[in-house]
Amino acid sequence: MKLHLLLSAAMMMLSASAKSVEPQLRGVSVESGDVYRDGYNAGKDAANDVWDDMGDDCANAFDFEDEAKKAGKKKGWNTDGRNWNEKAYNEGAREGMKTVVDEKEKECLHDDPEECIGLGEAASSTISYNYCNMFGSTSYTNYKKECRDVAVSQCKGGIYDKVKRNCGAPDTSTLKELQGKCSDTVDDLLGIPKSSKESSGSSSDRKDSCIDDKKPK
């Protein structure tokens, strides 16, 4: 009877001891933490470093995404990784960088339209000075697209006053032609390649020749 009780007690102790041992994946320590979150935090830190290196300047917001991607590529975060651990880390890092990029684009290009208005003013000034020959000839919500559209609208609205101030009021036809240059000029200032549909000797070239004839002698 005593032997039976001793055996029962021993079995109960072994069972309790087995339940107290938590399962653990091979090669991953309990202290390793959340791999995806570690990557996410590293990505945010890296993107913020890139933004600081760019001068913490909203004028660079259009280029920030590309520069952040370059930084992530240098760290190898653009790849899937060699195993589940690296894959989770890299996915987290990419998401962390994207979070910072979205925050800066929203802050610079959406919450305050000053940057977009300034871009439009620069575009309209470029068109005005070129037309009036003052300096000679020169050349996803998707906040960047919205900002560009605002800049083009601002350019079209400001071109009349600038041309009038610099070399006399343009007539309606000339004003329409000059306003038609706003979209391409904004893209030029942003470094966006012209549409592949454009070719040399296009209608825009013919418009330029007409405008030249109308310039004050």
mmCIF file of C-alpha atoms in Angstrom:
data_model
loop_
_atom_site.group_PDB
_atom_site.id
_atom_site.type_symbol
_atom_site.label_atom_id
_atom_site.label_comp_id
_atom_site.label_asym_id
_atom_site.label_seq_id
_atom_site.Cartn_x
_atom_site.Cartn_y
_atom_site.Cartn_z
ATOM 1 C CA MET A 1 0.000 0.000 0.000
ATOM 2 C CA LYS A 2 2.802 2.399 0.964
ATOM 3 C CA LEU A 3 4.668 1.531 -2.260
ATOM 4 C CA HIS A 4 1.589 2.353 -4.325
ATOM 5 C CA LEU A 5 1.237 5.762 -2.605
ATOM 6 C CA LEU A 6 4.924 6.543 -3.181
ATOM 7 C CA LEU A 7 4.636 5.682 -6.895
ATOM 8 C CA SER A 8 1.526 7.851 -7.278
ATOM 9 C CA ALA A 9 3.242 10.813 -5.602
ATOM 10 C CA ALA A 10 6.292 10.438 -7.840
ATOM 11 C CA MET A 11 4.131 10.402 -10.979
ATOM 12 C CA MET A 12 2.303 13.562 -9.889
ATOM 13 C CA MET A 13 5.602 15.377 -9.272
ATOM 14 C CA LEU A 14 6.940 14.410 -12.719
ATOM 15 C CA SER A 15 3.733 15.580 -14.390
ATOM 16 C CA ALA A 16 3.840 18.960 -12.638
ATOM 17 C CA SER A 17 7.480 19.419 -13.550
ATOM 18 C CA ALA A 18 6.794 18.709 -17.245
ATOM 19 C CA LYS A 19 3.981 21.274 -17.377
ATOM 20 C CA SER A 20 6.214 23.980 -15.896
ATOM 21 C CA VAL A 21 8.690 23.747 -18.792
ATOM 22 C CA GLU A 22 7.647 26.186 -21.574
ATOM 23 C CA PRO A 23 8.247 25.140 -25.197
ATOM 24 C CA GLN A 24 11.029 27.028 -26.989
ATOM 25 C CA LEU A 25 11.879 27.202 -30.680
ATOM 26 C CA ARG A 26 15.305 25.869 -31.512
ATOM 27 C CA GLY A 27 17.815 28.685 -32.042
ATOM 28 C CA VAL A 28 15.580 31.436 -30.603
ATOM 29 C CA SER A 29 16.142 32.579 -27.039
ATOM 30 C CA VAL A 30 13.347 33.904 -24.849
ATOM 31 C CA GLU A 31 15.214 37.228 -24.678
ATOM 32 C CA SER A 32 15.194 37.703 -28.482
ATOM 33 C CA GLY A 33 11.883 39.628 -28.374
ATOM 34 C CA ASP A 34 9.623 40.415 -31.337
ATOM 35 C CA VAL A 35 11.784 40.164 -34.475
ATOM 36 C CA TYR A 36 9.304 42.087 -36.677
ATOM 37 C CA ARG A 37 9.048 44.908 -34.127
ATOM 38 C CA ASP A 38 12.831 45.046 -33.806
ATOM 39 C CA GLY A 39 13.032 45.512 -37.576
ATOM 40 C CA TYR A 40 10.213 48.071 -37.527
ATOM 41 C CA ASN A 41 12.004 50.188 -34.919
ATOM 42 C CA ALA A 42 15.301 49.893 -36.784
ATOM 43 C CA GLY A 43 13.583 50.997 -40.004
ATOM 44 C CA LYS A 44 12.046 54.047 -38.320
ATOM 45 C CA ASP A 45 15.397 55.031 -36.830
ATOM 46 C CA ALA A 46 17.142 54.635 -40.186
ATOM 47 C CA ALA A 47 14.514 56.707 -42.026
ATOM 48 C CA ASN A 48 14.724 59.462 -39.415
ATOM 49 C CA ASP A 49 18.509 59.493 -39.822
ATOM 50 C CA VAL A 50 18.076 59.919 -43.592
ATOM 51 C CA TRP A 51 15.631 62.787 -43.026
ATOM 52 C CA ASP A 52 18.082 64.474 -40.658
ATOM 53 C CA ASP A 53 20.903 64.026 -43.189
ATOM 54 C CA MET A 54 18.688 65.737 -45.788
ATOM 55 C CA GLY A 55 18.531 68.781 -43.525
ATOM 56 C CA ASP A 56 15.124 68.126 -41.940
ATOM 57 C CA ASP A 57 13.773 70.323 -44.763
ATOM 58 C CA CYS A 58 10.309 69.971 -46.302
ATOM 59 C CA ALA A 59 11.756 71.112 -49.633
ATOM 60 C CA ASN A 60 13.304 67.615 -49.794
ATOM 61 C CA ALA A 61 10.031 65.783 -49.115
ATOM 62 C CA PHE A 62 9.622 64.784 -52.763
ATOM 63 C CA ASP A 63 12.996 62.993 -52.716
ATOM 64 C CA PHE A 64 12.739 61.493 -49.229
ATOM 65 C CA GLU A 65 11.073 58.219 -50.252
ATOM 66 C CA ASP A 66 13.762 57.441 -52.836
ATOM 67 C CA GLU A 67 16.582 58.258 -50.416
ATOM 68 C CA ALA A 68 15.002 56.103 -47.698
ATOM 69 C CA LYS A 69 14.721 53.166 -50.120
ATOM 70 C CA LYS A 70 18.399 53.568 -51.029
ATOM 71 C CA ALA A 71 19.331 53.454 -47.342
ATOM 72 C CA GLY A 72 17.198 50.349 -46.805
ATOM 73 C CA LYS A 73 18.781 48.651 -49.807
ATOM 74 C CA LYS A 74 22.267 49.285 -48.430
ATOM 75 C CA LYS A 75 21.223 47.467 -45.264
ATOM 76 C CA GLY A 76 19.773 44.567 -47.251
ATOM 77 C CA TRP A 77 16.215 45.245 -46.107
ATOM 78 C CA ASN A 78 14.901 45.097 -49.676
ATOM 79 C CA THR A 79 15.412 41.302 -49.742
ATOM 80 C CA ASP A 80 13.307 38.495 -48.261
ATOM 81 C CA GLY A 81 16.228 37.258 -46.160
ATOM 82 C CA ARG A 82 17.763 33.817 -45.842
ATOM 83 C CA ASN A 83 15.355 32.504 -43.198
ATOM 84 C CA TRP A 84 12.140 33.316 -41.364
ATOM 85 C CA ASN A 85 14.002 35.446 -38.829
ATOM 86 C CA GLU A 86 15.570 37.735 -41.447
ATOM 87 C CA LYS A 87 12.362 37.842 -43.487
ATOM 88 C CA ALA A 88 10.315 39.067 -40.507
ATOM 89 C CA TYR A 89 13.002 41.585 -39.553
ATOM 90 C CA ASN A 90 13.305 42.973 -43.097
ATOM 91 C CA GLU A 91 9.538 43.262 -43.508
ATOM 92 C CA GLY A 92 9.380 45.157 -40.229
ATOM 93 C CA ALA A 93 12.241 47.431 -41.267
ATOM 94 C CA ARG A 94 10.577 48.292 -44.582
ATOM 95 C CA GLU A 95 7.311 49.051 -42.834
ATOM 96 C CA GLY A 96 9.112 51.209 -40.271
ATOM 97 C CA MET A 97 10.781 53.253 -43.003
ATOM 98 C CA LYS A 98 7.475 53.619 -44.867
ATOM 99 C CA THR A 99 5.810 54.889 -41.697
ATOM 100 C CA VAL A 100 8.329 57.722 -41.362
ATOM 101 C CA VAL A 101 8.135 58.570 -45.083
ATOM 102 C CA ASP A 102 4.324 58.783 -44.887
ATOM 103 C CA GLU A 103 4.533 60.957 -41.771
ATOM 104 C CA LYS A 104 6.969 63.424 -43.368
ATOM 105 C CA GLU A 105 5.060 63.601 -46.659
ATOM 106 C CA LYS A 106 1.801 64.261 -44.798
ATOM 107 C CA GLU A 107 3.442 66.845 -42.566
ATOM 108 C CA CYS A 108 5.203 68.679 -45.409
ATOM 109 C CA LEU A 109 2.893 68.221 -48.392
ATOM 110 C CA HIS A 110 -0.572 67.947 -46.889
ATOM 111 C CA ASP A 111 -0.957 69.507 -43.440
ATOM 112 C CA ASP A 112 0.668 72.763 -44.569
ATOM 113 C CA PRO A 113 0.272 73.769 -48.257
ATOM 114 C CA GLU A 114 3.126 76.305 -48.029
ATOM 115 C CA GLU A 115 5.574 73.929 -49.751
ATOM 116 C CA CYS A 116 3.168 73.261 -52.626
ATOM 117 C CA ILE A 117 2.380 76.962 -53.038
ATOM 118 C CA GLY A 118 6.089 77.748 -53.042
ATOM 119 C CA LEU A 119 6.660 75.126 -55.738
ATOM 120 C CA GLY A 120 3.917 76.678 -57.859
ATOM 121 C CA GLU A 121 5.394 80.146 -57.376
ATOM 122 C CA ALA A 122 8.801 78.881 -58.459
ATOM 123 C CA ALA A 123 7.276 77.296 -61.569
ATOM 124 C CA SER A 124 5.351 80.432 -62.544
ATOM 125 C CA SER A 125 8.444 82.590 -61.987
ATOM 126 C CA THR A 126 10.520 80.270 -64.184
ATOM 127 C CA ILE A 127 7.967 80.521 -67.007
ATOM 128 C CA SER A 128 7.624 84.287 -66.618
ATOM 129 C CA TYR A 129 11.349 85.029 -66.629
ATOM 130 C CA ASN A 130 11.958 82.703 -69.584
ATOM 131 C CA TYR A 131 9.107 84.208 -71.591
ATOM 132 C CA CYS A 132 10.138 87.772 -70.857
ATOM 133 C CA ASN A 133 13.764 86.905 -71.612
ATOM 134 C CA MET A 134 15.004 88.442 -68.370
ATOM 135 C CA PHE A 135 17.766 85.908 -67.773
ATOM 136 C CA GLY A 136 17.997 84.145 -71.119
ATOM 137 C CA SER A 137 16.793 80.612 -71.918
ATOM 138 C CA THR A 138 16.736 77.934 -69.157
ATOM 139 C CA SER A 139 14.722 75.099 -68.634
ATOM 140 C CA TYR A 140 0.108 56.911 -52.569
ATOM 141 C CA THR A 141 -3.545 59.093 -50.144
ATOM 142 C CA ASN A 142 -0.826 60.247 -52.692
ATOM 143 C CA TYR A 143 0.311 63.460 -51.059
ATOM 144 C CA LYS A 144 3.044 64.022 -53.636
ATOM 145 C CA LYS A 145 0.524 63.964 -56.498
ATOM 146 C CA GLU A 146 -1.881 66.232 -54.620
ATOM 147 C CA CYS A 147 0.924 68.674 -53.848
ATOM 148 C CA ARG A 148 2.061 68.670 -57.484
ATOM 149 C CA ASP A 149 -1.511 69.381 -58.637
ATOM 150 C CA VAL A 150 -1.752 72.307 -56.214
ATOM 151 C CA ALA A 151 1.569 73.642 -57.510
ATOM 152 C CA VAL A 152 0.364 73.458 -61.133
ATOM 153 C CA SER A 153 -2.869 75.281 -60.213
ATOM 154 C CA GLN A 154 -0.907 77.916 -58.300
ATOM 155 C CA CYS A 155 1.373 78.384 -61.311
ATOM 156 C CA LYS A 156 -1.563 78.869 -63.684
ATOM 157 C CA GLY A 157 -3.149 81.386 -61.332
ATOM 158 C CA GLY A 158 0.024 83.411 -60.844
ATOM 159 C CA ILE A 159 1.451 83.511 -64.364
ATOM 160 C CA TYR A 160 -0.638 86.474 -65.587
ATOM 161 C CA ASP A 161 0.479 88.872 -62.852
ATOM 162 C CA LYS A 162 4.123 87.883 -63.186
ATOM 163 C CA VAL A 163 4.211 88.302 -66.964
ATOM 164 C CA LYS A 164 2.308 91.602 -66.721
ATOM 165 C CA ARG A 165 4.730 92.901 -64.095
ATOM 166 C CA ASN A 166 7.817 91.813 -66.001
ATOM 167 C CA CYS A 167 7.004 92.650 -69.624
ATOM 168 C CA GLY A 168 3.391 93.695 -70.078
ATOM 169 C CA ALA A 169 0.039 91.942 -69.940
ATOM 170 C CA PRO A 170 -0.269 88.952 -72.293
ATOM 171 C CA ASP A 171 -3.351 88.505 -74.453
ATOM 172 C CA THR A 172 -5.765 85.643 -73.817
ATOM 173 C CA SER A 173 -4.198 83.244 -76.334
ATOM 174 C CA THR A 174 -0.689 83.837 -75.030
ATOM 175 C CA LEU A 175 -1.850 83.485 -71.417
ATOM 176 C CA LYS A 176 -3.443 80.119 -72.222
ATOM 177 C CA GLU A 177 -0.244 78.930 -73.894
ATOM 178 C CA LEU A 178 1.874 80.037 -70.938
ATOM 179 C CA GLN A 179 -0.493 78.366 -68.464
ATOM 180 C CA GLY A 180 -0.108 75.192 -70.521
ATOM 181 C CA LYS A 181 3.586 75.178 -69.591
ATOM 182 C CA CYS A 182 2.899 75.001 -65.834
ATOM 183 C CA SER A 183 2.560 71.217 -65.637
ATOM 184 C CA ASP A 184 5.846 70.489 -67.451
ATOM 185 C CA THR A 185 7.669 73.247 -65.575
ATOM 186 C CA VAL A 186 6.588 71.893 -62.174
ATOM 187 C CA ASP A 187 7.762 68.431 -63.281
ATOM 188 C CA ASP A 188 11.091 69.886 -64.462
ATOM 189 C CA LEU A 189 11.638 71.547 -61.088
ATOM 190 C CA LEU A 190 10.901 68.243 -59.372
ATOM 191 C CA GLY A 191 13.155 66.299 -61.743
ATOM 192 C CA ILE A 192 10.265 64.212 -63.120
ATOM 193 C CA PRO A 193 11.045 62.911 -66.658
ATOM 194 C CA LYS A 194 8.808 64.199 -69.428
ATOM 195 C CA SER A 195 6.165 61.842 -70.835
ATOM 196 C CA SER A 196 7.447 59.391 -73.407
ATOM 197 C CA LYS A 197 4.566 60.512 -75.610
ATOM 198 C CA GLU A 198 6.372 63.788 -76.272
ATOM 199 C CA SER A 199 8.752 63.828 -79.192
ATOM 200 C CA SER A 200 11.036 66.365 -80.739
ATOM 201 C CA GLY A 201 9.278 68.868 -82.983
ATOM 202 C CA SER A 202 6.035 68.469 -81.013
ATOM 203 C CA SER A 203 3.251 71.025 -80.768
ATOM 204 C CA SER A 204 4.924 72.530 -77.700
ATOM 205 C CA ASP A 205 7.883 73.533 -79.875
ATOM 206 C CA ARG A 206 5.538 75.191 -82.346
ATOM 207 C CA LYS A 207 3.864 77.056 -79.470
ATOM 208 C CA ASP A 208 7.235 78.357 -78.343
ATOM 209 C CA SER A 209 7.934 79.746 -81.808
ATOM 210 C CA CYS A 210 4.571 81.530 -81.788
ATOM 211 C CA ILE A 211 5.255 82.974 -78.360
ATOM 212 C CA ASP A 212 8.676 84.219 -79.439
ATOM 213 C CA ASP A 213 7.007 86.220 -82.213
ATOM 214 C CA LYS A 214 4.831 87.933 -79.632
ATOM 215 C CA LYS A 215 7.643 88.952 -77.302
ATOM 216 C CA PRO A 216 8.269 92.703 -77.017
ATOM 217 C CA LYS A 217 11.167 93.788 -79.212
#
